[in-house]
Amino acid sequence: MTETLLAIESSCDDTGASVITDAQIVSNVVSSQLDHRDLGGVVPELASRKHMEAIGWVVNEAVSKAGIKKEDLNAIAFTRGPGLMGSLLVGVSFAKSLAQALSIPIIEVNHMEAHILSHFIDEPVPAFPFLCLTVSGGHTQIVQVDGYNKMKVLGHTLDDAAGEAFDKAGKIMGLPYPAGPHIDRLAQKGNAIFPLPHPKVKDFHFSFSGLKTAFLYFLQKQVKDDPAFIEKNKNDIAASLQSTIVDILLKELIKASHHTGIKEIAIAGGVSANSELRKQLIAISSNHEWRVYIPKLEYCVDNAAMIAQAAWFKYKEKEFAPFNITADPRLRV
Ligand code: KG4
Ligand code: ZN
């Protein structure tokens, strides 16, 4: 008998639904909200409203693409947190209501753990224990993964996340939100010629707010002398910023690998789509005898396939959530 789960993701500004059958992802639908692009960041209330508009058809499409009926589902999974409260509530409530109507259990999933477990969607999969640099718009962590359900945060950011550093610096440059992909694109045509500071923090931890301020002061000073400085140098500015962020991330990852002796190394989350991070990780892997695991681009951004994959491991252990469960915007790994 086949076993099938539906998973729903609605933590930030992407509404996702995915179906997993017998450990295989059979559909993965994402509707990204483009409404925040010109607003400089995700507007929480707008995000919740857009989730409400999208969730019905996104779920229907995931079910129909999987070639199943809702009555075939064995359980429904949802992102419980971390994320925006209003956004999470839409997914949690939808999942609970549908599961009640179908009289099937529900499974709660931690969004950040799911980013990490997205490495189990396709071969090759990392062996336990592995280290995962989890870098998104809201988080920057080095996680030691000892099992599907056994993770320990070795280091985290003390202020801004890496994605936030890209987005805030990009905003200073006049780029639309989210700026990360734009900086990546510009940097490919530039050179990292402008020196930017590396923060001094405890081992395995990160800090990006000082870099953002230094970047702002640097540009303000240059623009004073030449108002067209940013426009003329945007590729080199982007390359300098990107290379500094990637350097900071990889330095701590190297330290964590030396400290733990772990050489299975993965990256996950939105910023793991960054081409320089991917390139540098591969470039340094042989120096450290690392086996590196880089997710497919479709699994770097927020998606429900990773929620389905994480839920599958819980389903096998019959780890179901009670029906009075609520969203938790600050849920930790
Ligand atoms: O994981 P994600 O899709 O959403 C969160 O859970 O936060 O990550 C979004 C973040 C944004 O900050 C975005 O700018 C960044 O990932 N990002 C990138 C790239 N693609 C997305 N940052 C740098 N380079 C990229 N190619
Ligand atoms: Zn995410």
Short mmCIF file of C-alpha atoms in Angstrom, two decimals, residues 134 205 219 234 258 260 295 311:
data_model
loop_
_atom_site.label_atom_id
_atom_site.label_comp_id
_atom_site.label_asym_id
_atom_site.label_seq_id
_atom_site.Cartn_x
_atom_site.Cartn_y
_atom_site.Cartn_z
CA THR A 134 22.05 27.28 6.97
CA HIS A 205 29.18 32.81 15.27
CA LEU A 219 29.36 54.38 -0.29
CA LYS A 234 28.01 48.59 -9.24
CA HIS A 258 38.29 21.55 12.35
CA THR A 260 34.34 18.77 15.27
CA PRO A 295 21.16 21.79 -2.93
CA ALA A 311 7.59 15.33 7.47
#
